[in-house]
PDB file of C-alpha atoms and ligand atoms in Angstrom:
ATOM      1  CA  MET A  17     -15.366   6.410  -4.031  1.00 97.00           C
ATOM      2  CA  ASN A  18     -12.912   8.010  -6.576  1.00 97.00           C
ATOM      3  CA  ILE A  19      -9.582   6.324  -5.744  1.00 98.00           C
ATOM      4  CA  ALA A  20      -6.136   6.734  -7.228  1.00 98.00           C
ATOM      5  CA  VAL A  21      -3.858   3.770  -6.668  1.00 98.00           C
ATOM      6  CA  ILE A  22      -0.344   5.041  -7.086  1.00 98.00           C
ATOM      7  CA  GLY A  23       1.874   2.111  -7.983  1.00 98.00           C
ATOM      8  CA  THR A  24       1.961  -0.585 -10.619  1.00 98.00           C
ATOM      9  CA  GLY A  25       3.610  -3.441  -8.702  1.00 97.00           C
ATOM     10  CA  MET A  26       1.764  -6.343  -7.179  1.00 97.00           C
ATOM     11  CA  VAL A  27       0.281  -4.241  -4.421  1.00 98.00           C
ATOM     12  CA  GLY A  28      -1.101  -1.550  -6.703  1.00 98.00           C
ATOM     13  CA  ARG A  29      -2.477  -4.018  -9.171  1.00 98.00           C
ATOM     14  CA  THR A  30      -4.131  -6.259  -6.563  1.00 98.00           C
ATOM     15  CA  LEU A  31      -5.760  -3.437  -4.690  1.00 98.00           C
ATOM     16  CA  ALA A  32      -6.862  -1.618  -7.832  1.00 98.00           C
ATOM     17  CA  ALA A  33      -8.545  -4.759  -9.131  1.00 98.00           C
ATOM     18  CA  ARG A  34     -10.219  -5.403  -5.757  1.00 98.00           C
ATOM     19  CA  LEU A  35     -11.342  -1.828  -5.341  1.00 98.00           C
ATOM     20  CA  ALA A  36     -12.810  -1.811  -8.882  1.00 98.00           C
ATOM     21  CA  GLN A  37     -14.563  -5.113  -8.146  1.00 98.00           C
ATOM     22  CA  LEU A  38     -16.113  -3.475  -5.112  1.00 98.00           C
ATOM     23  CA  GLY A  39     -17.557  -0.754  -7.344  1.00 98.00           C
ATOM     24  CA  HIS A  40     -15.083   2.046  -6.716  1.00 98.00           C
ATOM     25  CA  ASP A  41     -13.948   4.402  -9.470  1.00 98.00           C
ATOM     26  CA  VAL A  42     -10.255   3.436  -9.821  1.00 98.00           C
ATOM     27  CA  THR A  43      -7.302   4.874 -11.694  1.00 98.00           C
ATOM     28  CA  ILE A  44      -3.810   3.349 -11.327  1.00 98.00           C
ATOM     29  CA  GLY A  45      -0.884   5.716 -11.503  1.00 98.00           C
ATOM     30  CA  THR A  46       2.549   5.333 -12.919  1.00 98.00           C
ATOM     31  CA  ARG A  47       5.452   7.592 -13.942  1.00 98.00           C
ATOM     32  CA  ASP A  48       5.019   7.126 -17.654  1.00 98.00           C
ATOM     33  CA  PRO A  49       1.904   5.217 -18.847  1.00 98.00           C
ATOM     34  CA  GLU A  50       3.370   4.564 -22.318  1.00 98.00           C
ATOM     35  CA  VAL A  51       6.528   3.001 -20.971  1.00 98.00           C
ATOM     36  CA  THR A  52       4.708   1.027 -18.258  1.00 98.00           C
ATOM     37  CA  LEU A  53       2.013  -0.367 -20.625  1.00 97.00           C
ATOM     38  CA  ALA A  54       4.761  -1.461 -23.042  1.00 97.00           C
ATOM     39  CA  ARG A  55       5.965  -3.948 -20.444  1.00 95.00           C
ATOM     40  CA  THR A  56       4.325  -7.265 -21.514  1.00 91.00           C
ATOM     41  CA  GLU A  57       6.996  -9.725 -20.467  1.00 92.00           C
ATOM     42  CA  PRO A  58       6.668 -11.476 -17.115  1.00 91.00           C
ATOM     43  CA  ASP A  59       8.875  -9.997 -14.349  1.00 86.00           C
ATOM     44  CA  ALA A  60      11.585 -11.777 -12.396  1.00 85.00           C
ATOM     45  CA  MET A  61       8.894 -13.168  -9.978  1.00 85.00           C
ATOM     46  CA  GLY A  62       6.874 -14.495 -12.925  1.00 88.00           C
ATOM     47  CA  ALA A  63       4.137 -11.840 -12.633  1.00 89.00           C
ATOM     48  CA  PRO A  64       2.687 -10.761 -15.978  1.00 93.00           C
ATOM     49  CA  GLY A  65       4.031  -7.500 -17.486  1.00 96.00           C
ATOM     50  CA  PHE A  66       1.920  -4.504 -16.580  1.00 97.00           C
ATOM     51  CA  GLY A  67       0.633  -4.173 -20.197  1.00 97.00           C
ATOM     52  CA  THR A  68      -0.738  -7.755 -19.987  1.00 96.00           C
ATOM     53  CA  TRP A  69      -2.391  -6.997 -16.650  1.00 97.00           C
ATOM     54  CA  ALA A  70      -3.898  -3.772 -17.865  1.00 97.00           C
ATOM     55  CA  ALA A  71      -5.344  -5.535 -20.939  1.00 97.00           C
ATOM     56  CA  GLU A  72      -7.039  -8.011 -18.612  1.00 96.00           C
ATOM     57  CA  ASN A  73      -8.424  -5.216 -16.391  1.00 97.00           C
ATOM     58  CA  PRO A  74      -9.933  -2.800 -18.934  1.00 95.00           C
ATOM     59  CA  GLY A  75     -12.193  -1.124 -16.303  1.00 94.00           C
ATOM     60  CA  ILE A  76      -9.189   0.385 -14.515  1.00 98.00           C
ATOM     61  CA  ARG A  77      -7.810   3.568 -16.033  1.00 98.00           C
ATOM     62  CA  VAL A  78      -4.032   3.882 -16.310  1.00 98.00           C
ATOM     63  CA  ALA A  79      -2.580   7.378 -16.004  1.00 98.00           C
ATOM     64  CA  ALA A  80       0.439   9.369 -14.977  1.00 98.00           C
ATOM     65  CA  PHE A  81       0.683   9.876 -11.252  1.00 98.00           C
ATOM     66  CA  GLY A  82      -0.640  13.465 -11.404  1.00 97.00           C
ATOM     67  CA  ASP A  83      -3.530  12.629 -13.763  1.00 97.00           C
ATOM     68  CA  ALA A  84      -4.429   9.602 -11.684  1.00 97.00           C
ATOM     69  CA  ALA A  85      -4.660  11.563  -8.446  1.00 97.00           C
ATOM     70  CA  ARG A  86      -6.454  14.618  -9.786  1.00 95.00           C
ATOM     71  CA  GLY A  87      -9.937  14.564  -8.176  1.00 90.00           C
ATOM     72  CA  ALA A  88      -9.302  11.497  -6.134  1.00 96.00           C
ATOM     73  CA  GLU A  89     -10.836  11.383  -2.680  1.00 96.00           C
ATOM     74  CA  LEU A  90      -8.266   8.837  -1.600  1.00 98.00           C
ATOM     75  CA  ILE A  91      -4.790   8.087  -2.802  1.00 98.00           C
ATOM     76  CA  VAL A  92      -3.375   4.595  -2.097  1.00 98.00           C
ATOM     77  CA  ASN A  93       0.396   4.784  -1.836  1.00 98.00           C
ATOM     78  CA  ALA A  94       1.600   1.477  -3.248  1.00 98.00           C
ATOM     79  CA  THR A  95       5.008   2.642  -4.477  1.00 98.00           C
ATOM     80  CA  ASN A  96       8.493   1.550  -3.598  1.00 98.00           C
ATOM     81  CA  GLY A  97       9.170   3.026  -0.126  1.00 98.00           C
ATOM     82  CA  SER A  98      12.386   4.704  -1.316  1.00 98.00           C
ATOM     83  CA  ALA A  99      10.457   6.566  -4.021  1.00 98.00           C
ATOM     84  CA  SER A 100       7.165   7.199  -2.273  1.00 98.00           C
ATOM     85  CA  ILE A 101       7.679  10.866  -1.436  1.00 98.00           C
ATOM     86  CA  GLU A 102       8.781  11.590  -4.986  1.00 98.00           C
ATOM     87  CA  ALA A 103       5.840   9.590  -6.416  1.00 98.00           C
ATOM     88  CA  LEU A 104       3.384  11.410  -4.171  1.00 98.00           C
ATOM     89  CA  ARG A 105       4.970  14.752  -5.078  1.00 98.00           C
ATOM     90  CA  LEU A 106       4.351  13.858  -8.783  1.00 98.00           C
ATOM     91  CA  ALA A 107       0.810  12.889  -7.829  1.00 97.00           C
ATOM     92  CA  GLY A 108       0.218  16.345  -6.337  1.00 95.00           C
ATOM     93  CA  ALA A 109      -0.555  14.999  -2.870  1.00 91.00           C
ATOM     94  CA  SER A 110      -0.615  18.496  -1.434  1.00 86.00           C
ATOM     95  CA  ASP A 111      -2.741  20.014  -4.158  1.00 86.00           C
ATOM     96  CA  ARG A 112      -6.099  19.554  -2.299  1.00 85.00           C
ATOM     97  CA  ALA A 113      -6.182  19.843   1.469  1.00 92.00           C
ATOM     98  CA  GLY A 114      -7.683  16.909   3.298  1.00 95.00           C
ATOM     99  CA  THR A 115      -6.856  14.238   0.693  1.00 96.00           C
ATOM    100  CA  ILE A 116      -6.536  10.864   2.399  1.00 98.00           C
ATOM    101  CA  ILE A 117      -3.405   8.868   1.711  1.00 98.00           C
ATOM    102  CA  LEU A 118      -3.590   5.245   2.573  1.00 98.00           C
ATOM    103  CA  ASP A 119       0.042   4.459   2.926  1.00 98.00           C
ATOM    104  CA  ILE A 120       1.042   0.768   2.410  1.00 99.00           C
ATOM    105  CA  ALA A 121       4.657   1.302   1.551  1.00 98.00           C
ATOM    106  CA  ASN A 122       7.543  -0.007   3.662  1.00 98.00           C
ATOM    107  CA  PRO A 123      10.807   1.765   4.175  1.00 98.00           C
ATOM    108  CA  LEU A 124      12.964  -1.133   2.891  1.00 98.00           C
ATOM    109  CA  ASP A 125      16.602  -0.556   1.950  1.00 98.00           C
ATOM    110  CA  PHE A 126      18.026  -3.250  -0.251  1.00 96.00           C
ATOM    111  CA  SER A 127      21.379  -1.486  -0.869  1.00 96.00           C
ATOM    112  CA  ALA A 128      23.266  -3.970   1.302  1.00 95.00           C
ATOM    113  CA  GLY A 129      21.457  -7.000  -0.185  1.00 94.00           C
ATOM    114  CA  MET A 130      19.099  -9.414   1.617  1.00 92.00           C
ATOM    115  CA  PRO A 131      17.543  -9.199   4.096  1.00 93.00           C
ATOM    116  CA  PRO A 132      16.752  -5.477   3.603  1.00 96.00           C
ATOM    117  CA  THR A 133      17.128  -3.030   6.500  1.00 97.00           C
ATOM    118  CA  LEU A 134      14.780  -0.162   7.292  1.00 98.00           C
ATOM    119  CA  PHE A 135      15.867   3.311   6.128  1.00 98.00           C
ATOM    120  CA  VAL A 136      13.789   4.887   8.877  1.00 98.00           C
ATOM    121  CA  LYS A 137      12.869   3.354  12.191  1.00 98.00           C
ATOM    122  CA  ASP A 138      12.609   3.836  16.018  1.00 98.00           C
ATOM    123  CA  THR A 139      12.320   7.586  16.045  1.00 98.00           C
ATOM    124  CA  SER A 140      10.221   8.113  12.867  1.00 98.00           C
ATOM    125  CA  SER A 141       8.566   6.114  10.081  1.00 99.00           C
ATOM    126  CA  LEU A 142       7.879   6.382   6.438  1.00 99.00           C
ATOM    127  CA  GLY A 143       4.266   7.186   7.165  1.00 98.00           C
ATOM    128  CA  GLU A 144       5.395  10.155   9.272  1.00 98.00           C
ATOM    129  CA  GLN A 145       7.916  11.298   6.612  1.00 98.00           C
ATOM    130  CA  ILE A 146       5.052  11.304   4.091  1.00 98.00           C
ATOM    131  CA  GLN A 147       2.788  13.248   6.463  1.00 98.00           C
ATOM    132  CA  ASP A 148       5.652  15.783   7.054  1.00 98.00           C
ATOM    133  CA  ALA A 149       6.209  16.153   3.330  1.00 97.00           C
ATOM    134  CA  PHE A 150       2.464  16.723   2.601  1.00 97.00           C
ATOM    135  CA  PRO A 151       1.144  18.390   5.695  1.00 97.00           C
ATOM    136  CA  THR A 152      -2.343  19.147   4.275  1.00 96.00           C
ATOM    137  CA  ALA A 153      -2.978  15.482   3.430  1.00 97.00           C
ATOM    138  CA  ARG A 154      -4.333  12.976   5.967  1.00 98.00           C
ATOM    139  CA  VAL A 155      -2.022   9.973   6.082  1.00 98.00           C
ATOM    140  CA  VAL A 156      -3.243   6.632   7.405  1.00 99.00           C
ATOM    141  CA  LYS A 157      -0.808   3.750   7.560  1.00 99.00           C
ATOM    142  CA  SER A 158      -2.213   0.337   7.078  1.00 99.00           C
ATOM    143  CA  LEU A 159      -1.934  -3.023   5.239  1.00 99.00           C
ATOM    144  CA  ASN A 160       1.880  -2.885   5.165  1.00 98.00           C
ATOM    145  CA  THR A 161       2.156  -6.025   7.374  1.00 98.00           C
ATOM    146  CA  LEU A 162       0.705  -8.625   5.002  1.00 98.00           C
ATOM    147  CA  ASN A 163       1.055  -9.679   1.398  1.00 98.00           C
ATOM    148  CA  ALA A 164      -0.889  -8.138  -1.443  1.00 98.00           C
ATOM    149  CA  ASP A 165      -3.321 -11.004  -1.975  1.00 98.00           C
ATOM    150  CA  LEU A 166      -4.230 -11.093   1.700  1.00 98.00           C
ATOM    151  CA  MET A 167      -4.632  -7.304   1.904  1.00 98.00           C
ATOM    152  CA  ALA A 168      -7.357  -7.490  -0.688  1.00 98.00           C
ATOM    153  CA  ASP A 169      -8.856 -10.810   0.406  1.00 98.00           C
ATOM    154  CA  PRO A 170      -8.072 -11.934   3.971  1.00 98.00           C
ATOM    155  CA  GLY A 171     -10.584 -14.748   3.474  1.00 98.00           C
ATOM    156  CA  ARG A 172      -7.832 -16.695   1.650  1.00 98.00           C
ATOM    157  CA  LEU A 173      -6.610 -17.706   5.116  1.00 98.00           C
ATOM    158  CA  PRO A 174      -8.551 -20.393   6.948  1.00 97.00           C
ATOM    159  CA  GLU A 175      -9.155 -18.112  10.042  1.00 96.00           C
ATOM    160  CA  SER A 176      -9.528 -14.411  10.716  1.00 96.00           C
ATOM    161  CA  SER A 177      -6.266 -12.396  11.216  1.00 98.00           C
ATOM    162  CA  THR A 178      -5.358  -8.834  12.215  1.00 98.00           C
ATOM    163  CA  VAL A 179      -4.608  -5.583  10.467  1.00 99.00           C
ATOM    164  CA  PHE A 180      -3.589  -2.255  11.951  1.00 99.00           C
ATOM    165  CA  VAL A 181      -4.362   1.373  11.236  1.00 99.00           C
ATOM    166  CA  SER A 182      -2.251   4.352  12.402  1.00 99.00           C
ATOM    167  CA  GLY A 183      -3.061   8.013  11.725  1.00 98.00           C
ATOM    168  CA  ASP A 184      -3.650  11.454  13.198  1.00 98.00           C
ATOM    169  CA  ASP A 185      -7.075  12.133  11.645  1.00 98.00           C
ATOM    170  CA  ALA A 186      -9.963  10.111  13.129  1.00 98.00           C
ATOM    171  CA  GLU A 187     -12.240  10.611  10.091  1.00 98.00           C
ATOM    172  CA  ALA A 188      -9.589   9.497   7.603  1.00 98.00           C
ATOM    173  CA  LYS A 189      -8.967   6.357   9.757  1.00 98.00           C
ATOM    174  CA  GLN A 190     -12.697   5.748   9.673  1.00 98.00           C
ATOM    175  CA  VAL A 191     -12.720   5.957   5.819  1.00 98.00           C
ATOM    176  CA  VAL A 192      -9.805   3.604   5.583  1.00 98.00           C
ATOM    177  CA  THR A 193     -11.323   1.191   8.080  1.00 98.00           C
ATOM    178  CA  GLY A 194     -14.458   1.120   5.956  1.00 98.00           C
ATOM    179  CA  LEU A 195     -12.444   0.052   2.964  1.00 98.00           C
ATOM    180  CA  LEU A 196     -10.617  -2.649   4.976  1.00 98.00           C
ATOM    181  CA  GLU A 197     -14.019  -3.959   5.994  1.00 98.00           C
ATOM    182  CA  GLN A 198     -15.114  -4.056   2.374  1.00 98.00           C
ATOM    183  CA  PHE A 199     -11.985  -6.160   1.671  1.00 98.00           C
ATOM    184  CA  GLY A 200     -13.170  -8.541   4.333  1.00 98.00           C
ATOM    185  CA  HIS A 201     -10.918  -7.602   7.314  1.00 98.00           C
ATOM    186  CA  ALA A 202     -12.792  -8.234  10.563  1.00 97.00           C
ATOM    187  CA  ASP A 203     -10.057  -7.610  13.170  1.00 98.00           C
ATOM    188  CA  ILE A 204      -8.782  -4.063  12.623  1.00 98.00           C
ATOM    189  CA  ILE A 205      -6.768  -2.547  15.536  1.00 98.00           C
ATOM    190  CA  ASP A 206      -6.539   1.247  15.694  1.00 98.00           C
ATOM    191  CA  LEU A 207      -3.110   1.724  17.190  1.00 98.00           C
ATOM    192  CA  GLY A 208      -3.407   5.485  17.598  1.00 98.00           C
ATOM    193  CA  ASP A 209      -1.601   8.361  15.992  1.00 98.00           C
ATOM    194  CA  LEU A 210       0.749   8.159  13.040  1.00 98.00           C
ATOM    195  CA  SER A 211       3.813   7.593  15.219  1.00 98.00           C
ATOM    196  CA  THR A 212       2.453   4.100  15.876  1.00 99.00           C
ATOM    197  CA  ALA A 213       3.396   3.297  12.244  1.00 99.00           C
ATOM    198  CA  ARG A 214       6.899   2.932  13.561  1.00 98.00           C
ATOM    199  CA  GLY A 215       5.774  -0.268  15.192  1.00 98.00           C
ATOM    200  CA  THR A 216       4.036  -1.742  12.154  1.00 98.00           C
ATOM    201  CA  GLU A 217       6.829  -0.808   9.825  1.00 98.00           C
ATOM    202  CA  MET A 218       9.294  -2.432  12.274  1.00 98.00           C
ATOM    203  CA  LEU A 219       7.227  -5.695  12.009  1.00 98.00           C
ATOM    204  CA  LEU A 220       8.790  -6.083   8.564  1.00 98.00           C
ATOM    205  CA  PRO A 221      12.019  -7.726   9.668  1.00 97.00           C
ATOM    206  CA  VAL A 222       9.888 -10.303  11.524  1.00 98.00           C
ATOM    207  CA  TRP A 223       7.570 -10.673   8.483  1.00 98.00           C
ATOM    208  CA  LEU A 224      10.538 -11.306   6.168  1.00 97.00           C
ATOM    209  CA  ARG A 225      11.990 -13.940   8.463  1.00 97.00           C
ATOM    210  CA  LEU A 226       8.649 -15.677   8.736  1.00 98.00           C
ATOM    211  CA  TRP A 227       8.403 -15.649   4.938  1.00 98.00           C
ATOM    212  CA  GLY A 228      11.767 -17.422   4.798  1.00 97.00           C
ATOM    213  CA  ALA A 229      10.890 -19.928   7.519  1.00 98.00           C
ATOM    214  CA  LEU A 230       7.417 -20.763   6.187  1.00 98.00           C
ATOM    215  CA  GLY A 231       8.298 -20.759   2.540  1.00 98.00           C
ATOM    216  CA  THR A 232       5.109 -18.878   1.638  1.00 98.00           C
ATOM    217  CA  ALA A 233       3.825 -15.292   1.899  1.00 98.00           C
ATOM    218  CA  GLU A 234       0.252 -16.530   2.615  1.00 98.00           C
ATOM    219  CA  PHE A 235       0.281 -15.858   6.350  1.00 98.00           C
ATOM    220  CA  ASN A 236      -0.629 -13.002   8.639  1.00 98.00           C
ATOM    221  CA  PHE A 237      -0.320 -11.823  12.170  1.00 98.00           C
ATOM    222  CA  LYS A 238      -3.264 -12.597  14.464  1.00 98.00           C
ATOM    223  CA  ILE A 239      -3.506 -10.782  17.819  1.00 98.00           C
ATOM    224  CA  VAL A 240      -5.136 -13.125  20.283  1.00 98.00           C
ATOM    225  CA  ARG A 241      -6.602 -11.395  23.377  1.00 97.00           C
TER     226      ARG A 241
HETATM  227  P1  LIG B  27       7.295  -1.912  -5.914  1.00 64.07           P
HETATM  228  O1  LIG B  27       8.060  -2.612  -6.887  1.00 64.07           O
HETATM  229  O2  LIG B  27       7.913  -1.760  -4.536  1.00 64.07           O
HETATM  230  O3  LIG B  27       6.970  -0.407  -6.408  1.00 64.07           O
HETATM  231  C1  LIG B  27       6.536  -0.234  -7.681  1.00 64.07           C
HETATM  232  C2  LIG B  27       6.068   1.238  -7.911  1.00 64.07           C
HETATM  233  O4  LIG B  27       7.094   2.136  -7.368  1.00 64.07           O
HETATM  234  C3  LIG B  27       5.842   1.520  -9.378  1.00 64.07           C
HETATM  235  O5  LIG B  27       4.635   2.095  -9.604  1.00 64.07           O
HETATM  236  C4  LIG B  27       7.000   2.445  -9.756  1.00 64.07           C
HETATM  237  O6  LIG B  27       6.661   3.379 -10.698  1.00 64.07           O
HETATM  238  C5  LIG B  27       7.282   3.151  -8.379  1.00 64.07           C
HETATM  239  N1  LIG B  27       8.567   3.657  -8.419  1.00 64.07           N
HETATM  240  C6  LIG B  27       9.753   3.022  -8.357  1.00 64.07           C
HETATM  241  N2  LIG B  27      10.868   3.829  -8.363  1.00 64.07           N
HETATM  242  C7  LIG B  27      10.332   5.129  -8.487  1.00 64.07           C
HETATM  243  C8  LIG B  27      10.898   6.403  -8.581  1.00 64.07           C
HETATM  244  N3  LIG B  27      12.185   6.559  -8.585  1.00 64.07           N
HETATM  245  N4  LIG B  27      10.047   7.460  -8.679  1.00 64.07           N
HETATM  246  C9  LIG B  27       8.665   7.295  -8.656  1.00 64.07           C
HETATM  247  N5  LIG B  27       8.091   6.112  -8.578  1.00 64.07           N
HETATM  248  C10 LIG B  27       8.878   4.966  -8.473  1.00 64.07           C
HETATM  249  O7  LIG B  27       5.854  -2.569  -5.781  1.00 64.07           O
HETATM  250  P2  LIG B  27       5.123  -3.559  -4.824  1.00 64.07           P
HETATM  251  O8  LIG B  27       5.930  -4.794  -4.653  1.00 64.07           O
HETATM  252  O9  LIG B  27       3.760  -3.637  -5.257  1.00 64.07           O
HETATM  253  O10 LIG B  27       5.152  -2.805  -3.369  1.00 64.07           O
HETATM  254  C11 LIG B  27       4.588  -1.534  -3.190  1.00 64.07           C
HETATM  255  C12 LIG B  27       4.856  -1.083  -1.763  1.00 64.07           C
HETATM  256  O11 LIG B  27       4.109  -1.909  -0.885  1.00 64.07           O
HETATM  257  C13 LIG B  27       6.316  -1.176  -1.335  1.00 64.07           C
HETATM  258  O12 LIG B  27       6.580  -0.074  -0.529  1.00 64.07           O
HETATM  259  C14 LIG B  27       6.331  -2.463  -0.497  1.00 64.07           C
HETATM  260  O13 LIG B  27       7.323  -2.428   0.448  1.00 64.07           O
HETATM  261  C15 LIG B  27       4.942  -2.433   0.127  1.00 64.07           C
HETATM  262  N6  LIG B  27       4.404  -3.754   0.481  1.00 64.07           N
HETATM  263  C16 LIG B  27       4.476  -4.736  -0.455  1.00 64.07           C
HETATM  264  C17 LIG B  27       3.868  -5.990  -0.188  1.00 64.07           C
HETATM  265  C18 LIG B  27       3.814  -7.090  -1.222  1.00 64.07           C
HETATM  266  O14 LIG B  27       3.063  -8.055  -1.014  1.00 64.07           O
HETATM  267  N7  LIG B  27       4.507  -6.894  -2.313  1.00 64.07           N
HETATM  268  C19 LIG B  27       3.312  -6.211   1.092  1.00 64.07           C
HETATM  269  C20 LIG B  27       3.277  -5.133   2.005  1.00 64.07           C
HETATM  270  C21 LIG B  27       3.825  -3.915   1.709  1.00 64.07           C
HETATM  271  P3  LIG B  27       6.338   2.926 -12.194  1.00 64.07           P
HETATM  272  O15 LIG B  27       4.872   2.458 -12.187  1.00 64.07           O
HETATM  273  O16 LIG B  27       6.536   4.175 -12.974  1.00 64.07           O
HETATM  274  O17 LIG B  27       7.299   1.874 -12.600  1.00 64.07           O
END
């Protein structure tokens, strides 16, 4: 599948590499490729600069958001939640009716420090805001409730765990579910329409507290029933 991964952080990089490994045709999108590729120093978390990562992943094209998304059957939104609508606008998310947007972003607001709060919750979600902004696209919310490495390779955990999908379009959810299965996810719960993304986005305050308590991000929710 021709896939544009919009976002050059850990999520974008990890999913782009995994999708390419699975045989998909992947372009990773950024605001300004020249500026982003010039980043070669490790970031505050010790992750290699994007330029270093890109040199190690020569099979993945790097392009401006709009060029990356042109012709893509599916756009992965792996941008900062506060900038997702602007990034998707730059990507031309409304240019072709029916484009699937796999939205992984979380509506985290760090303006008052740690822990972050959610800038939308209860009565709407970032997933719904994106759908409202790009009505001809088909938004599917998923993978926002676990860390990047586990999104791409849930087999890193010793037992199976759960991921969720939310969206208004059954066919788009089926396409996303297929990708999740390719990643190795076996317990995929379809929560229903896109308003159910409110629930998975509101799991983030719990996820963040678990991260603090466990001292690692290598964990996931498992729904036992
Ligand atoms: P991030 O640092 O949250 O986002 C980086 C991306 O956001 C970059 O591509 C950057 O563009 C873009 N961006 C930032 N400000 C922008 C602006 N003003 N306009 C347009 N684009 C802008 O990356 P991340 O840590 O990989 O997380 C990506 C998303 O996944 C977030 O919403 C996060 O909450 C969610 N998430 C993360 C994890 C995780 O394990 N990290 C887990 C679950 C969900 P440039 O490329 O141009 O710099």
